[in-house]
Short mmCIF file of C-alpha atoms in Angstrom, two decimals:
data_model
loop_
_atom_site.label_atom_id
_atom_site.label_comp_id
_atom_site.label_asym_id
_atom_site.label_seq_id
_atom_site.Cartn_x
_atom_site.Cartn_y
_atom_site.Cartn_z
CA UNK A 23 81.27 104.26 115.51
CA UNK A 24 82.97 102.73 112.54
CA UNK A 25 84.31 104.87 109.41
CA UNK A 26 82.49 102.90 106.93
CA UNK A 27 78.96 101.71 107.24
CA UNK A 28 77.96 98.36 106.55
CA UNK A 29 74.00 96.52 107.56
CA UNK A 30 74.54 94.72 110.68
CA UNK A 31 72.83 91.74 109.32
CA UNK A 32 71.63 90.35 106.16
CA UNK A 33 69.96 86.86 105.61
CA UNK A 34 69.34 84.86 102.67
CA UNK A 35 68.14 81.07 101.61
CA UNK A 36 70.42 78.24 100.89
CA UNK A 37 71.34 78.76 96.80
CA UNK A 38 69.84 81.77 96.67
CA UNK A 39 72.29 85.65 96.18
CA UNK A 40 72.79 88.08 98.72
CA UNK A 41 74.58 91.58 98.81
CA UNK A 42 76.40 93.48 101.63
CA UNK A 43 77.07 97.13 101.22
CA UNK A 44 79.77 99.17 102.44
CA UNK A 45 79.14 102.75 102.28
CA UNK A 46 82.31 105.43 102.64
CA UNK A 47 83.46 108.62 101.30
CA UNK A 48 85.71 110.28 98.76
CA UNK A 49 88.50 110.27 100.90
CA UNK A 50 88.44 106.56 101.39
CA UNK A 51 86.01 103.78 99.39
CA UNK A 52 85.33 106.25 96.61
CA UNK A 53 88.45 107.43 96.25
CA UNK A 54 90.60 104.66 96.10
CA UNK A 55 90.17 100.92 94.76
CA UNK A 56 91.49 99.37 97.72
CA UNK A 57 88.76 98.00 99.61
CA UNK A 58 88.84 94.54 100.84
CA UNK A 59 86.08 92.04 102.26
CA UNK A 60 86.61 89.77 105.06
CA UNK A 61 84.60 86.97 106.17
CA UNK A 62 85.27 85.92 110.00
CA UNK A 63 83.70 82.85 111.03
CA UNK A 64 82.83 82.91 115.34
CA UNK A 65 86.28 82.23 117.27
CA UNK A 66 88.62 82.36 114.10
CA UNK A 67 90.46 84.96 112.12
CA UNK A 68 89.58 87.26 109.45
CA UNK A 69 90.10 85.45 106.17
CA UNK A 70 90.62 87.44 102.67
CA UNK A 71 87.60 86.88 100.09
CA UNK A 72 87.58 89.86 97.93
CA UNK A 73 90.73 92.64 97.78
CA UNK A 74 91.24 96.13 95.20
CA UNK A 75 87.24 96.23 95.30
CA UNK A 76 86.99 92.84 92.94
CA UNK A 77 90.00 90.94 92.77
CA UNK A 78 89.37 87.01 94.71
CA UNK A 79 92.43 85.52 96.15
CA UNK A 80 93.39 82.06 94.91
CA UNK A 81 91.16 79.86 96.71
CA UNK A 82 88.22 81.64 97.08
CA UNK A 83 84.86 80.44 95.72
CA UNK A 84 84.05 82.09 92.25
CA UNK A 85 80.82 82.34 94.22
CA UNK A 86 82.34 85.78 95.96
CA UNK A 87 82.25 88.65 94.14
CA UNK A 88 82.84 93.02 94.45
CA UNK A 89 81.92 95.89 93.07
CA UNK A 90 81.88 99.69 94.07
CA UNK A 91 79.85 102.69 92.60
CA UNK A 92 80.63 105.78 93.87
CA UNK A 93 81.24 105.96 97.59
CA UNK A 94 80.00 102.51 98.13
CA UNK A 95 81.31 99.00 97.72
CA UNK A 96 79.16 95.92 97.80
CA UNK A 97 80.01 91.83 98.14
CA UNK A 98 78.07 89.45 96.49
CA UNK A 99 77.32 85.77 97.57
CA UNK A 100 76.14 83.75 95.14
CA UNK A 101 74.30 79.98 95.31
CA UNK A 102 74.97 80.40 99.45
CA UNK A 103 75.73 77.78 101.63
CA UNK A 104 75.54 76.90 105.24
CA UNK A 105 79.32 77.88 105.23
CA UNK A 106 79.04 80.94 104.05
CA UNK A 107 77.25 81.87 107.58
CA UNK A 108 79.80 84.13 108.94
CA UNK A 109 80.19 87.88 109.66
CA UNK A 110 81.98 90.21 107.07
CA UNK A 111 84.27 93.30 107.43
CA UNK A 112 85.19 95.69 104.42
CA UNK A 113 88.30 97.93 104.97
CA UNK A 114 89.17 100.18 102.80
CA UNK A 115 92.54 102.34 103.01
CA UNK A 116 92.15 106.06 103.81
CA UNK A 117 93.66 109.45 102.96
CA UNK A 118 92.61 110.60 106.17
CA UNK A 119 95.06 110.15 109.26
CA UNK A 120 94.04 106.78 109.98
CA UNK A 121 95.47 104.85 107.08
CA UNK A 122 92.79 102.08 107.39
CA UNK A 123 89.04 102.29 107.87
CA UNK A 124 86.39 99.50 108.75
CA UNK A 125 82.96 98.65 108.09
CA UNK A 126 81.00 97.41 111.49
CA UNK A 127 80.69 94.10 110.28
CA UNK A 128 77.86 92.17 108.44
CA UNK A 129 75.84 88.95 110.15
CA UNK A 130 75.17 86.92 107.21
CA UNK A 131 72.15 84.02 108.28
CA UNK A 132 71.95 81.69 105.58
CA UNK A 133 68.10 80.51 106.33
CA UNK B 28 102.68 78.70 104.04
CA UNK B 29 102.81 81.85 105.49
CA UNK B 30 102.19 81.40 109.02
CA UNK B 31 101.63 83.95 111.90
CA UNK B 32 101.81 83.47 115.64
CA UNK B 33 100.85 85.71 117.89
CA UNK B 34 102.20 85.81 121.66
CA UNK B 35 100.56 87.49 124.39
CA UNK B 36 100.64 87.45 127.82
CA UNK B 37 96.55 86.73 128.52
CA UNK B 38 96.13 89.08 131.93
CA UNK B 39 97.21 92.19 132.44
CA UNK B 40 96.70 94.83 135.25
CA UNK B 41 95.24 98.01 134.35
CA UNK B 42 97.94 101.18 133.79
CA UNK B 43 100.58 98.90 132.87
CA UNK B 44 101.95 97.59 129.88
CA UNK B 45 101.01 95.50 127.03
CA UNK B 46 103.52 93.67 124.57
CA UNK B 47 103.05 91.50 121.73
CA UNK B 48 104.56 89.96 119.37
CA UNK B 49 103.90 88.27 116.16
CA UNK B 50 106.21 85.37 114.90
CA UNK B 51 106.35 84.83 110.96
CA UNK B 52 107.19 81.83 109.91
CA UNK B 53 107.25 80.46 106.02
CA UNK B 54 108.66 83.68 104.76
CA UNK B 55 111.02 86.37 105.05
CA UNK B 56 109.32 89.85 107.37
CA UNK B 57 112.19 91.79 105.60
CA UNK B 58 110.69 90.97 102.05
CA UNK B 59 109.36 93.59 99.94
CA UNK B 60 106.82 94.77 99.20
CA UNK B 61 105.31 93.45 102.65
CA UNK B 62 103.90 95.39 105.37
CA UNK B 63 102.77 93.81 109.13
CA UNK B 64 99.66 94.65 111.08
CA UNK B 65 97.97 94.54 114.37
CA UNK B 66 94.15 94.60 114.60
CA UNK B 67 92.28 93.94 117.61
CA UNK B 68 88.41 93.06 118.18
CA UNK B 69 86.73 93.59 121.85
CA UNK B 70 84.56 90.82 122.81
CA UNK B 71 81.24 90.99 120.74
CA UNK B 72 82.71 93.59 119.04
CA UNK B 73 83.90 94.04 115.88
CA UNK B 74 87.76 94.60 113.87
CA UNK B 75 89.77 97.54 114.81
CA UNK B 76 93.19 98.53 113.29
CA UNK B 77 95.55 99.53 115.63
CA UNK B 78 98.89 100.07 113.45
CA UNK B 79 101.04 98.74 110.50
CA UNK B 80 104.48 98.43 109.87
CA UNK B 81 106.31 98.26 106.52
CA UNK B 82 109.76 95.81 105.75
CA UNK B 83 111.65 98.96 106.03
CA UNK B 84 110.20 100.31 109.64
CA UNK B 85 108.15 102.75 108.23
CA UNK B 86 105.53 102.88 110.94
CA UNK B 87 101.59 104.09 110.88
CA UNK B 88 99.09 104.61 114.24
CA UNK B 89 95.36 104.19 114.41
CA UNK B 90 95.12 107.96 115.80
CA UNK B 91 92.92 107.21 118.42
CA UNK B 92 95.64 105.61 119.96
CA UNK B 93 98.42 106.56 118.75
CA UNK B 94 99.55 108.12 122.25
CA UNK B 95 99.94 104.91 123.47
CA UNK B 96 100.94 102.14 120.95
CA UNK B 97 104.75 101.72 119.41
CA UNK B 98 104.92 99.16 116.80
CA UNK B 99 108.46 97.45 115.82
CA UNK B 100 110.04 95.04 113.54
CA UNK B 101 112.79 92.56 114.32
CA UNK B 102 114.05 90.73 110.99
CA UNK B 103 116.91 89.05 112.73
CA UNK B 104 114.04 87.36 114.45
CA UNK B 105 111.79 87.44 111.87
CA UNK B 106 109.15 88.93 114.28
CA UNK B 107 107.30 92.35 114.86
CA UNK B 108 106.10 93.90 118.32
CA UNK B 109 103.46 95.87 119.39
CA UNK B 110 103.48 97.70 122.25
CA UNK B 111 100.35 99.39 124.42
CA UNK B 112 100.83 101.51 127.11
CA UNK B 113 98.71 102.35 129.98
CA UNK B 114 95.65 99.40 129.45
CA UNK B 115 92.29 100.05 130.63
CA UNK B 116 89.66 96.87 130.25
CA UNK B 117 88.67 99.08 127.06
CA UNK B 118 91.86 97.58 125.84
CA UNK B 119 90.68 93.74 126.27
CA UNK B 120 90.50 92.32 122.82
CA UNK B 121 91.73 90.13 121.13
CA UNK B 122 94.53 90.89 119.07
CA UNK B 123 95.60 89.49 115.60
CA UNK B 124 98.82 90.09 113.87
CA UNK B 125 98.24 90.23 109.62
CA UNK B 126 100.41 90.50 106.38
CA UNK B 127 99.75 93.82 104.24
CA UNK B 128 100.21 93.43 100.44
CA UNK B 129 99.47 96.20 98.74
CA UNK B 130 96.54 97.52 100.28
CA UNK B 131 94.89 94.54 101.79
CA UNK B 132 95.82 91.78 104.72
CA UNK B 133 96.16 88.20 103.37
CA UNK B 134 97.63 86.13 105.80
CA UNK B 135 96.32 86.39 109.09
CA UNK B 136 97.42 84.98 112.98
CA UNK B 137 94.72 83.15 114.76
CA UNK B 138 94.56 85.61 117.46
CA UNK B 139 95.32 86.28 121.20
CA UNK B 140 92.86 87.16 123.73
CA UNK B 141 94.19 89.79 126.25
CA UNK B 142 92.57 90.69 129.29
CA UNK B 143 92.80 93.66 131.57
CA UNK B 144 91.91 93.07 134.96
CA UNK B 145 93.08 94.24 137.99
#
């Protein structure tokens, strides 16, 4: 069972938005800005999208974007495309003894 | 580029041990303010972290298996280790070796799947 709880799948329509949420405590997602999204397409590595809750790495599509309130922190997809199909991870760093915590993982189905 | 290479020996036998190791290439592993990872992810399953190392050797355990898991770094060969002790097929995964900077990964390896089987 995974720290942080994210939906195990979310769908939207090609162009349309869609939002995955990533749900935590005080001791991690609310009380720290250091969560990170991950989109992992089937048979590749994790790749960086969104890191300190909503800072995009050069490269990224503007299309990507995070937020938190409280204890949870959300990723936005904007104008989605077939390639944007993937699953997504949010990790956020702990105080607790296990320095890093995950979401399950998101199944995004672009329809 | 940053690039990260993970080796792994595919099978291994269940109570014995597993080592990897993760070759960086494109950049320094002593460099500041850089830490190294190792996550795995069981088939159909998703990411786990399984323990980080900073430039310095400063070393932290998921604690669910932190019994069994030693993590190194080897800047004369620009490489860090991992090391898992007693496998069971829980342990199949595959494993991927990442860069930490400040608080997230950003460079990751493309993976190596490990399989315990007797």
């Amino acid at each position: 069972q995974s720290a942080l709880t994210q939906p195990a799948s979310v769908s939207g329509s090609a162009g349309q938005s869609t939002t995955i949420s990533c749900s935590g405590s005080s001791s991690d997602v609310g009380g720290y800005d250091f969560v990170s999204w991950y989109q992992q397409h089937p048979g590749k590595a994790p790749k960086l999208v969104i890191y300190d809750v909503s800072n995009r790495p050069s490269g990224v599509s503007s299309r990507f974007s995070g937020s938190k309130s409280g204890n949870t922190a959300s990723l936005t997809i904007s104008g989605l495309q077939a390639e944007d199909e993937a699953d997504y991870y949010c990790i956020s760093y702990s105080s607790t003894n296990s320095l890093w915590v995950f979401g399950g993982g998101t199944k995004l189905t672009v329809l | 580029q940053l690039q990260l290479q993970e080796s792994a020996p595919g099978l291994v036998k269940p109570s014995e041990a597993l080592s990897l190791t993760c070759t960086v290439s494109g950049g320094s592993i002593s460099s500041s303010p850089y830490y190294w990872g190792w996550f795995r992810q069981p088939p159909g399953k998703g990411l786990e972290w399984v323990a980080t190392i900073s430039y310095r050797g400063s070393t932290y355990y998921n604690p669910s298996l932190h019994s069994r898991i030693t993590i190194s770094i080897d800047p004369s060969n620009n490489h860090f280790s991992l090391r898992l002790n007693s496998v069971t097929a829980a342990d199949t995964a595959v494993y991927y070796c990442a860069r930490n900077l400040r608080y997230h990964y950003d460079f990751w390896g493309q993976g190596a799947l490990v399989t315990v089987s007797s």
